[in-house]
Amino acid sequence: MTEVIAVLSEPGGKVVEVVAGEGGPEVRLRRGGAAAPHLRAPLRGMLTASTGRPWRVEHPGSVEVAPGREAVVVTAAAGPLGARLELAFTPDGLLSLATTWRNDSEHEVGDVAAGLLLPLPTTDANLTMPGVLYNGNPSSDPARRVPRVEPGGGFVCEEDRLPIPAVNAAWDGQYVSLFAHPEARRDGDGTVGYDSLGVLPGLTVAAMTGVIMFDGEPDVCYVSKAEVADDPIGYRTLAPGESISTRHTLDWGPVEPRGLGFRKLVHTRLYHEDQGARPLERDDIVRLKANAMDARWEGRGHLAYAGTRHRRPRSFLYGWTGQCLKLALCEALLGRPERTRRAADFYVEGSGTPVKGLRHARYLLDEDRWESFRRGGADFVSSRAHGETVADLAAIALRFREAGLPVPAAWEEAVEDAATLFWRTRLKEGIVPNGWTPDGQPFSPMVSAAGIPCVQAMLGAYRLSGEPVWLRRAEEVLGRYHRLHAATFERPFAHATLDASGEDKEAGMSYFLAAFELYRLTGRELYARWAEVAADWLLTFVYVWSPEFAEGSTFERRGFQACGWPSVSVQNHHLDVFFPTSELMEFGLATGRPWYAARAETILHAMGQGICQEPGDWGFDVPGEQGEGFFQTNWQRKGEANTWNPSWVIALPLYHALRMRKVA
């Protein structure tokens, strides 16, 4: 019979046992009276400390256990360092792990890298590191360097790169989540560092004292789009008697399917006390963004860019970064239907191609011609951009109808023609391709979530025409996307952005919007559940805490708070305003899930940061302008924002502020 050395339990059914093992004491996690332990690991294997570069995993030779009624204390020696790990349950049933490494020698010890490890009892698990890693990022272009955890590889990053500073692993119907409680570490030059989290080779969850790893290589940092660089950060120097202390929280339990383990991160609310910034009220956001929109109006639409920055020609862009019809919809919401009509007419009358339902996405003003995007040197009509634009055109027509204004037949025909194209050109999997060639053929057989906005367009066709066939078709296609992506999340949402090639927030947005719209149209709780899971996935990209920034940086000077800001994708680790904010609020209110509405409020107000309020503010001349990228971590210029301002940075906050102001 196994000797039990120590036991901790809590009223919810979690139990921690320390038992004697062949190689020394083992910790076993149980829950709900299950006979088999949820997770077991040798205590010495949970501690690591090395000196010298590059850092490596080195375990203490042995450990000592001091049992207690409220806590278990583990002590060990690792070279010149003494280690102390205290395990105790918190009042809310989570396990607190407080770890200290102390220099017990009489000499200074340099290049210290220490950590807490959780070796998983499997070689096959779904891993989630919010914002950067989703089940190993299976859809990311293998030719691009992005975070991955593959056999022999590993990824460990700074805590401030993670919107929720945690790692979740799920396998065989169960999960563990390890949460950090970040504390900024300021160096003498004013720079800020944080501890680190990740997964080491062999599927071991790691909480380190700041050192990093990329693709199994220590001291390598992911610094820009598909770019890495040597960056030996996080090493510590300890004087005699000096120590390093960290605090983490561990949660575990059942989850099915395992791919939904990320939901446990979203709903374990350890960081709820951070409510984010609120520099502007809704009316202020509307006023400022409407001013920026006015500055982009050209008579037939809104310019995609201010002037000719970066040698880009004056143009109207539709969908994705352009959002020309989303801006036209904002004009209607502001009570300015004439601009809306002119913009919609110009698009419908001029963007057509020889293929019925297929339209160009860009108009070059100074050349008076329409063109499509290009990919791989070939003309390409993006299903993401085209679907978004047609969905917005349908929304404009419905807005006019609700206001008692005449709706041109050409608008409704354009929506139905596009929806017909979307239905008829589906891939064998039953989904919309990621785009089309100029002759209307699928551009690629690749399975992706890029075309989900086309489901929204089908729903727009249904709402305009009342024809049940469009509702049935939308349900059929979204069901196919559900089975491919959202039923198990083995293949998370990916490939919606045109400048990246992998898992991204925007790919999940359209699924959420389509599922929520189906719920509103049918009342079926199934679609509310689909939307809720997608909302949780999207919220893994949203910061629940606010890192600190280097002395003298723009963010430090202006008190920028990341809490409430969404990050972008597993490739692009910065913040931006692309998020279904108002729909998240409506979803929470319509379905009796008020927590989501509260999150939407935090998100909208966080995005008020960085908006130019007077000429010269944030680097802009026009009040209401805002940068596309805010850099909260060591990905490009930490603590700074750019001044790249495509028109979607106007359209999305304005649209959501208008809708949320109306509801309020």
XYZ file of C-alpha atoms in Angstrom:
664
model
C 0.000 0.000 0.000
C 1.304 3.426 -0.975
C 2.469 5.538 1.966
C 0.591 8.845 2.172
C 2.856 11.602 3.455
C 0.470 14.571 3.316
C -3.088 15.395 2.221
C -4.796 18.693 1.448
C -8.460 18.950 0.477
C -11.087 21.600 -0.151
C -14.914 21.511 0.012
C -15.346 21.390 -3.776
C -13.765 17.962 -3.976
C -10.188 18.708 -4.983
C -7.544 16.718 -3.142
C -3.754 16.987 -3.164
C -1.855 13.969 -1.938
C 1.866 13.632 -1.416
C 2.830 9.956 -1.450
C 6.052 7.995 -1.312
C 7.359 6.949 -4.720
C 10.273 4.938 -6.050
C 12.168 8.085 -6.994
C 11.075 10.143 -4.028
C 7.813 11.843 -2.993
C 5.120 12.310 -5.631
C 2.245 14.749 -5.763
C -1.123 13.466 -6.927
C -4.067 15.652 -7.869
C -7.552 14.205 -7.491
C -11.061 15.503 -7.936
C -14.548 14.283 -7.168
C -13.585 11.032 -5.502
C -12.136 9.503 -8.688
C -10.101 6.375 -8.010
C -7.314 7.327 -10.414
C -5.322 10.526 -9.850
C -5.975 13.357 -12.235
C -2.261 14.109 -12.494
C 0.810 12.720 -10.745
C 4.354 14.018 -10.789
C 7.545 13.554 -8.772
C 8.033 16.559 -6.528
C 11.685 16.921 -7.519
C 10.524 17.018 -11.145
C 8.385 20.055 -10.373
C 11.379 22.220 -9.477
C 14.183 23.369 -11.735
C 17.107 25.757 -11.345
C 20.180 26.263 -13.489
C 23.087 28.702 -13.594
C 24.918 29.701 -16.732
C 23.782 30.243 -20.307
C 21.876 28.878 -22.074
C 19.425 27.894 -19.387
C 18.394 24.278 -19.066
C 16.214 22.055 -16.919
C 18.070 20.774 -13.851
C 16.192 19.155 -10.968
C 17.252 19.000 -7.315
C 18.663 15.665 -6.169
C 16.072 15.144 -3.465
C 13.254 16.930 -1.666
C 11.927 17.085 1.868
C 8.209 17.325 2.697
C 6.738 19.030 5.767
C 3.016 18.195 5.958
C 0.485 20.452 7.613
C -3.280 20.808 7.943
C -3.451 23.982 5.839
C -0.337 23.701 3.671
C 2.361 21.339 2.484
C 5.905 22.695 2.319
C 8.516 21.153 0.034
C 12.199 22.051 0.387
C 15.177 21.086 -1.754
C 18.710 22.069 -2.714
C 19.677 22.774 -6.317
C 23.395 23.551 -6.416
C 23.967 26.824 -4.597
C 20.225 27.499 -4.440
C 17.748 26.387 -1.849
C 14.166 25.888 -2.998
C 10.931 26.142 -1.038
C 7.514 25.287 -2.514
C 4.347 25.801 -0.469
C 1.038 24.289 -1.609
C -2.236 25.467 -0.079
C -5.849 25.787 -1.188
C -7.398 29.221 -1.563
C -10.938 29.930 -0.288
C -12.319 29.553 -3.823
C -10.960 26.027 -4.238
C -7.850 26.702 -6.290
C -4.386 25.518 -5.360
C -1.832 28.209 -4.593
C 1.823 27.446 -5.307
C 4.295 29.846 -3.698
C 7.902 29.180 -4.720
C 11.135 30.719 -3.470
C 14.721 30.139 -4.626
C 17.408 31.490 -2.301
C 21.138 31.816 -2.774
C 22.399 29.760 0.152
C 26.040 30.095 -0.831
C 28.559 32.676 0.319
C 29.131 33.973 -3.202
C 27.120 35.823 -5.799
C 25.398 33.490 -8.252
C 24.772 34.765 -11.781
C 22.666 33.688 -14.754
C 20.062 32.010 -12.579
C 17.050 30.497 -14.371
C 14.584 28.809 -12.038
C 11.074 27.566 -12.425
C 8.091 25.469 -11.501
C 7.258 22.545 -13.817
C 4.176 20.396 -14.411
C 5.101 17.317 -16.449
C 1.924 16.104 -18.152
C 1.047 12.390 -18.065
C 0.494 12.322 -21.820
C 2.230 13.064 -25.112
C -1.019 14.191 -26.734
C -2.825 17.169 -25.248
C -4.638 20.280 -26.428
C -2.564 23.232 -25.244
C -3.760 26.805 -24.972
C -1.560 29.801 -24.291
C -3.948 32.734 -24.789
C -3.226 34.815 -27.846
C -0.199 32.820 -28.986
C -0.811 29.048 -29.019
C -3.967 27.079 -29.781
C -3.583 23.303 -29.963
C -0.126 23.748 -31.437
C -1.354 26.222 -34.101
C -2.080 23.443 -36.617
C -3.294 25.744 -39.405
C -0.320 28.096 -39.380
C 1.764 28.163 -42.521
C 4.638 25.727 -41.897
C 6.948 28.051 -43.821
C 6.392 30.839 -41.278
C 7.942 30.973 -37.847
C 5.171 31.195 -35.272
C 4.847 29.688 -31.787
C 4.425 25.926 -31.918
C 4.877 22.988 -29.585
C 5.913 19.986 -31.616
C 7.838 16.817 -30.711
C 11.214 17.999 -29.512
C 10.145 21.648 -29.523
C 8.951 24.050 -26.890
C 7.754 27.623 -26.469
C 8.201 29.817 -23.389
C 7.343 33.519 -23.537
C 7.120 36.564 -21.323
C 3.953 36.763 -19.199
C 3.053 40.133 -20.681
C 2.630 38.468 -24.094
C -0.373 36.533 -22.719
C -3.807 38.237 -22.457
C -4.649 35.724 -19.732
C -1.283 34.858 -18.141
C -1.860 31.121 -18.030
C -1.397 27.778 -19.752
C -4.165 25.212 -20.134
C -3.572 21.573 -21.047
C -6.440 19.167 -21.714
C -6.358 15.443 -22.462
C -8.537 12.359 -21.919
C -11.486 14.332 -20.576
C -9.506 16.357 -18.061
C -7.555 19.591 -17.829
C -5.051 21.496 -15.755
C -4.624 25.248 -15.823
C -1.582 27.029 -14.429
C -2.080 30.748 -13.808
C 0.588 33.359 -13.117
C 0.199 36.485 -11.009
C 2.517 38.839 -12.894
C 4.659 41.331 -11.044
C 6.752 43.819 -12.970
C 10.498 43.768 -12.451
C 12.185 47.121 -13.126
C 15.845 47.250 -14.008
C 18.168 50.138 -13.300
C 17.632 51.612 -16.773
C 13.856 51.751 -16.279
C 13.003 48.788 -18.493
C 10.396 46.306 -17.313
C 10.573 42.536 -17.322
C 8.219 39.760 -16.307
C 8.466 36.096 -15.497
C 7.613 33.615 -18.244
C 5.213 30.790 -19.068
C 5.159 28.063 -21.651
C 5.578 24.429 -22.548
C 8.890 22.575 -22.654
C 9.778 19.604 -24.865
C 8.028 16.478 -23.674
C 4.825 18.387 -22.821
C 5.860 19.924 -19.545
C 4.093 23.122 -18.528
C 6.707 25.599 -17.293
C 6.538 28.728 -15.167
C 10.027 30.244 -15.324
C 11.617 33.304 -13.736
C 11.794 35.195 -17.027
C 13.876 33.111 -19.442
C 12.324 32.266 -22.799
C 12.367 29.645 -25.541
C 11.239 29.443 -29.167
C 10.954 26.198 -31.120
C 12.916 24.413 -28.409
C 15.797 26.903 -28.539
C 16.491 28.820 -25.311
C 17.021 32.589 -25.376
C 15.155 33.073 -28.671
C 12.364 35.662 -28.840
C 9.530 36.041 -31.353
C 10.038 39.694 -32.279
C 7.883 40.453 -35.341
C 5.832 38.815 -38.074
C 7.376 35.351 -38.473
C 10.700 36.733 -37.193
C 12.808 35.655 -34.227
C 15.984 36.992 -32.650
C 18.437 35.948 -29.964
C 17.369 37.654 -26.751
C 18.848 36.206 -23.537
C 16.402 37.875 -21.165
C 15.193 36.815 -17.753
C 18.461 35.690 -16.185
C 18.864 36.732 -12.572
C 21.844 37.456 -10.359
C 21.509 36.657 -6.652
C 23.732 37.957 -3.901
C 24.336 35.708 -0.880
C 21.029 35.326 0.938
C 19.047 36.976 -1.862
C 15.971 35.164 -3.164
C 13.456 35.021 -6.023
C 9.790 34.391 -5.207
C 6.883 33.575 -7.486
C 3.210 32.789 -7.008
C 1.004 30.659 -9.246
C -2.449 29.135 -9.080
C -3.377 25.655 -10.249
C -6.813 24.429 -11.257
C -7.862 21.031 -12.572
C -10.959 19.040 -13.378
C -13.007 17.412 -16.159
C -13.550 18.880 -19.624
C -15.151 17.374 -22.703
C -14.281 17.690 -25.462
C -10.727 18.395 -24.487
C -10.398 21.114 -27.096
C -12.663 23.326 -24.991
C -10.131 23.531 -22.182
C -9.562 27.186 -23.062
C -12.962 27.973 -21.529
C -11.557 27.121 -18.120
C -9.063 29.959 -18.522
C -11.738 32.489 -19.429
C -14.047 31.620 -16.553
C -11.436 31.259 -13.798
C -11.638 34.895 -12.846
C -8.458 35.609 -10.953
C -7.993 39.056 -12.496
C -11.501 40.497 -12.272
C -10.376 43.393 -10.098
C -8.754 45.056 -13.133
C -11.524 46.984 -14.908
C -9.321 48.672 -17.501
C -9.130 52.284 -18.608
C -12.054 54.573 -19.380
C -10.618 57.717 -20.945
C -13.695 58.478 -23.073
C -17.427 57.986 -22.777
C -19.453 56.506 -25.633
C -20.527 59.933 -26.877
C -16.904 61.081 -26.985
C -15.865 58.034 -29.019
C -18.744 58.651 -31.442
C -17.912 62.348 -31.808
C -14.212 61.801 -32.395
C -14.520 58.828 -34.702
C -17.252 60.536 -36.723
C -14.886 63.476 -37.182
C -12.201 61.144 -38.531
C -14.774 59.512 -40.795
C -15.798 62.912 -42.151
C -12.157 63.621 -43.011
C -12.098 60.443 -45.125
C -15.282 61.220 -47.098
C -14.544 61.753 -50.766
C -18.033 62.048 -52.281
C -18.563 58.406 -53.303
C -17.096 56.668 -50.313
C -14.497 56.906 -47.566
C -10.789 56.763 -48.283
C -9.031 53.680 -46.997
C -5.966 55.648 -45.929
C -5.264 59.228 -44.946
C -3.470 60.759 -47.930
C -1.005 58.530 -49.765
C 0.957 57.143 -46.818
C 3.441 54.363 -47.486
C 3.114 55.024 -51.206
C -0.390 53.585 -51.231
C -2.707 55.154 -53.819
C -5.922 56.889 -52.876
C -8.516 54.161 -52.781
C -11.755 52.797 -51.420
C -11.365 49.384 -49.783
C -14.235 47.034 -49.049
C -14.089 44.537 -46.195
C -11.090 43.543 -44.085
C -8.927 46.681 -43.629
C -11.096 48.938 -45.772
C -14.607 48.614 -44.346
C -15.962 51.171 -46.795
C -19.524 49.905 -46.425
C -19.179 49.577 -42.648
C -18.429 53.293 -42.653
C -21.447 53.837 -44.901
C -23.537 51.938 -42.348
C -22.167 54.230 -39.637
C -23.332 57.211 -41.679
C -26.826 55.726 -41.651
C -26.677 55.086 -37.905
C -25.698 58.739 -37.471
C -28.776 59.806 -39.439
C -26.923 60.743 -42.635
C -28.509 58.386 -45.183
C -27.537 60.392 -48.256
C -23.853 59.582 -47.821
C -24.789 55.981 -47.171
C -26.809 55.825 -50.385
C -24.050 57.349 -52.474
C -21.423 54.973 -51.090
C -23.612 51.881 -51.514
C -24.711 52.893 -55.015
C -21.136 53.484 -56.092
C -20.096 50.039 -54.891
C -23.049 48.166 -56.355
C -22.914 49.968 -59.706
C -19.162 49.788 -60.229
C -17.583 46.784 -58.492
C -19.101 43.964 -60.510
C -17.064 41.458 -62.524
C -18.121 39.248 -65.454
C -19.013 36.576 -62.883
C -22.413 37.198 -61.335
C -22.084 37.784 -57.593
C -18.303 38.230 -57.695
C -17.083 41.758 -57.018
C -13.863 43.713 -56.813
C -12.708 44.919 -53.400
C -10.737 48.038 -54.264
C -11.347 51.209 -56.267
C -8.357 53.390 -57.247
C -9.600 56.961 -57.359
C -6.813 58.560 -59.368
C -6.870 55.793 -61.981
C -10.658 55.457 -62.044
C -10.612 51.678 -61.995
C -11.597 48.717 -59.864
C -9.312 45.869 -58.942
C -9.136 42.782 -56.735
C -6.607 41.800 -54.132
C -3.643 39.748 -55.209
C -2.197 36.625 -53.638
C 0.834 34.770 -54.887
C 0.992 37.078 -57.903
C -2.574 36.279 -59.006
C -5.842 38.204 -58.766
C -7.832 37.030 -55.798
C -11.287 37.850 -54.419
C -11.174 37.234 -50.668
C -14.211 35.470 -49.232
C -13.566 37.168 -45.921
C -13.576 40.674 -47.456
C -16.384 39.968 -49.933
C -18.573 38.314 -47.312
C -18.118 41.185 -44.874
C -18.963 43.763 -47.521
C -22.102 41.985 -48.710
C -23.227 41.489 -45.104
C -22.786 45.231 -44.531
C -24.706 46.004 -47.725
C -27.571 43.860 -46.427
C -27.420 45.689 -43.078
C -27.593 49.031 -44.878
C -30.643 47.926 -46.872
C -32.355 46.716 -43.698
C -31.527 49.969 -41.934
C -33.102 51.929 -44.777
C -36.164 49.685 -44.723
C -36.585 50.147 -40.963
C -36.292 53.924 -41.391
C -38.970 53.939 -44.097
C -36.463 54.914 -46.798
C -36.586 53.427 -50.303
C -34.198 50.512 -50.858
C -32.863 50.219 -54.411
C -33.644 46.849 -55.964
C -30.019 46.689 -57.121
C -28.834 46.469 -53.523
C -31.037 43.483 -52.752
C -30.068 41.821 -56.024
C -26.366 42.310 -55.237
C -26.828 40.610 -51.858
C -28.725 37.655 -53.327
C -26.347 37.252 -56.273
C -23.357 37.131 -53.939
C -25.094 34.722 -51.566
C -25.868 32.464 -54.521
C -22.195 32.492 -55.548
C -21.165 31.646 -52.002
C -23.527 28.655 -51.931
C -22.714 27.322 -55.392
C -18.921 27.455 -55.139
C -18.511 25.627 -51.838
C -15.668 23.187 -51.342
C -16.320 19.468 -50.955
C -16.331 19.995 -47.189
C -19.442 22.151 -47.621
C -17.768 25.439 -46.682
C -16.957 28.575 -48.642
C -13.433 28.716 -50.113
C -10.949 31.276 -48.856
C -11.463 33.169 -52.096
C -12.077 32.990 -55.821
C -10.167 33.394 -59.050
C -11.439 36.041 -61.508
C -13.518 33.374 -63.275
C -15.350 32.495 -60.070
C -13.546 29.267 -59.185
C -12.296 28.507 -55.669
C -8.839 30.001 -55.332
C -7.632 27.136 -53.150
C -8.978 23.862 -51.714
C -7.573 24.815 -48.306
C -10.007 24.324 -45.416
C -10.203 27.508 -43.351
C -12.602 29.744 -41.456
C -11.950 32.654 -43.837
C -15.318 32.363 -45.598
C -17.594 32.442 -42.552
C -18.590 36.093 -43.252
C -20.358 34.661 -46.300
C -22.762 32.919 -43.892
C -23.599 36.348 -42.494
C -24.288 37.478 -46.065
C -26.672 34.526 -46.572
C -28.483 35.556 -43.416
C -28.678 39.069 -44.819
C -30.269 37.642 -47.971
C -32.807 35.840 -45.781
C -33.690 38.927 -43.778
C -34.115 41.000 -46.942
C -36.060 38.485 -49.014
C -37.806 36.417 -46.394
C -36.977 33.326 -48.440
C -36.541 30.369 -46.017
C -34.034 28.751 -48.369
C -31.404 31.271 -47.297
C -31.922 30.501 -43.625
C -31.619 26.767 -44.311
C -28.485 27.284 -46.374
C -26.893 29.487 -43.719
C -27.638 26.844 -41.078
C -26.167 24.128 -43.273
C -22.940 26.000 -43.990
C -22.391 27.179 -40.427
C -23.003 23.614 -39.297
C -20.167 22.501 -41.567
C -17.880 25.142 -40.074
C -18.939 24.032 -36.616
C -17.970 20.433 -37.285
C -14.636 21.459 -38.783
C -13.586 24.003 -36.172
C -15.821 24.560 -33.170
C -17.081 21.106 -32.196
C -13.694 20.034 -30.845
C -11.288 22.917 -31.617
C -8.765 20.381 -32.855
C -8.443 22.805 -35.778
C -9.148 26.266 -34.310
C -10.414 29.186 -36.398
C -7.742 30.365 -38.821
C -6.853 32.168 -42.050
C -9.256 35.136 -41.927
C -6.590 37.842 -42.071
C -4.976 38.487 -45.432
C -1.584 39.511 -44.056
C -1.100 36.421 -41.882
C -1.524 32.719 -42.327
C -2.638 30.984 -39.199
C -4.947 31.016 -36.194
C -6.410 34.472 -35.622
C -9.070 36.236 -33.632
C -10.857 37.559 -36.704
C -11.532 34.041 -37.994
C -13.534 33.302 -34.855
C -15.385 36.620 -34.921
C -17.536 35.774 -37.929
C -18.491 32.386 -36.503
C -19.647 34.098 -33.308
C -21.608 36.705 -35.277
C -23.280 34.119 -37.517
C -24.159 31.813 -34.606
C -25.605 34.699 -32.606
C -27.632 35.879 -35.611
C -29.014 32.361 -36.105
C -30.026 32.361 -32.455
C -31.838 35.664 -32.903
C -33.610 34.418 -36.028
C -34.541 30.947 -34.814
C -34.536 31.139 -31.027
C -32.680 27.815 -30.902
C -30.581 27.496 -27.760
C -28.110 25.386 -29.750
C -26.941 28.493 -31.569
C -26.640 30.439 -28.317
C -24.339 27.675 -27.037
C -22.276 27.821 -30.224
C -21.999 31.591 -29.893
C -21.032 31.326 -26.224
C -18.178 28.906 -26.905
C -16.935 31.146 -29.715
C -17.174 34.186 -27.441
C -15.019 32.403 -24.885
C -12.452 31.561 -27.560
C -12.394 35.202 -28.657
C -12.006 36.335 -25.058
C -8.783 34.349 -24.739
C -7.360 37.100 -26.967
C -8.569 39.897 -24.633
C -6.316 41.171 -21.845
C -7.634 40.670 -18.325
C -4.696 42.524 -16.768
C -2.447 45.487 -17.557
C 1.323 45.109 -17.860
C 3.610 47.956 -16.887
C 5.939 49.672 -19.344
C 9.430 51.098 -19.446
C 10.119 54.493 -17.985
C 9.846 57.148 -20.698
C 7.843 54.999 -23.126
C 4.650 56.441 -24.568
C 2.529 53.908 -22.727
C 4.221 54.652 -19.403
C 3.877 58.401 -19.840
C 0.231 58.175 -20.837
C -0.813 55.493 -18.368
C -1.879 53.061 -21.066
C -3.722 49.996 -19.745
C -3.918 46.840 -21.833
C -6.838 45.368 -19.880
C -9.782 45.069 -22.274
C -7.710 45.235 -25.445
C -7.790 42.270 -27.838
C -4.580 40.905 -29.315
C -4.549 39.834 -32.955
C -3.276 36.387 -33.869
C -0.683 33.746 -33.160
C 1.505 35.528 -35.714
C 0.890 39.180 -34.810
C 1.325 39.735 -31.063
C 0.011 43.264 -30.735
C -3.283 44.918 -29.792
C -5.948 46.287 -32.111
C -9.623 47.291 -32.119
C -10.997 44.516 -34.358
C -13.561 42.815 -32.117
C -17.357 42.151 -32.122
C -17.781 44.416 -29.116
C -21.400 45.542 -29.480
C -22.572 42.099 -30.530
C -20.889 40.611 -27.450
C -22.856 43.047 -25.326
C -26.108 42.202 -27.130
C -25.403 38.496 -26.802
C -24.977 38.806 -23.056
C -28.183 40.809 -22.662
C -30.289 38.692 -25.050
C -29.329 35.337 -23.586
C -29.251 36.111 -19.877
C -25.467 36.008 -19.705
C -24.717 39.491 -18.308
C -21.025 38.778 -17.721
C -20.419 39.024 -21.472
C -22.120 42.414 -21.614
C -19.874 43.637 -18.809
C -16.791 42.402 -20.687
C -17.978 44.293 -23.778
C -18.188 47.514 -21.769
C -14.606 47.078 -20.572
C -13.447 46.384 -24.135
C -15.182 49.399 -25.694
C -13.796 51.828 -23.131
C -10.292 50.348 -23.255
C -10.265 51.068 -26.976
C -10.821 54.741 -26.232
C -7.098 54.885 -25.493
C -4.948 56.071 -28.364
C -7.667 58.137 -30.032
C -6.415 61.554 -31.101
C -8.394 64.196 -29.190
C -6.692 67.276 -30.600
C -4.220 67.941 -33.417
C -0.846 66.384 -32.580
C -2.255 63.917 -30.074
C -0.847 60.366 -30.500
C 0.933 61.572 -33.649
C -2.177 62.512 -35.666
C -3.472 65.792 -37.045
C -7.144 64.832 -37.279
C -9.084 64.254 -34.048
C -10.575 60.782 -34.033
C -7.685 59.085 -35.800
C -6.083 56.136 -34.039
C -3.203 53.775 -34.721
C -3.715 50.245 -35.984
C -1.161 48.650 -33.665
C -0.439 48.989 -29.944
C 2.661 47.096 -28.805
C 2.359 45.721 -25.303
C 5.206 43.207 -25.383
C 8.593 42.442 -26.960
C 6.984 42.227 -30.393
C 8.151 45.264 -32.335
C 8.259 48.501 -30.282
C 7.149 47.668 -26.744
C 5.328 50.516 -25.049
C 4.570 52.372 -28.273
C 1.754 52.662 -30.823
C 2.073 53.080 -34.552
C 0.370 55.710 -36.695
C -0.690 53.359 -39.462
C -4.420 54.139 -39.713
C -6.418 52.240 -42.356
C -10.091 53.090 -42.282
C -11.190 50.025 -40.312
C -9.632 51.670 -37.238
C -12.306 54.339 -37.631
C -15.144 52.049 -38.679
C -15.102 49.395 -35.967
C -14.980 51.563 -32.793
C -17.510 53.986 -34.283
C -19.922 51.218 -35.269
C -19.767 49.563 -31.858
C -19.979 52.815 -29.900
C -23.056 53.850 -31.889
C -24.808 50.546 -31.266
C -23.851 50.364 -27.599
C -24.936 53.965 -27.052
C -28.343 53.124 -28.501
C -28.796 50.114 -26.219
C -27.697 52.108 -23.186
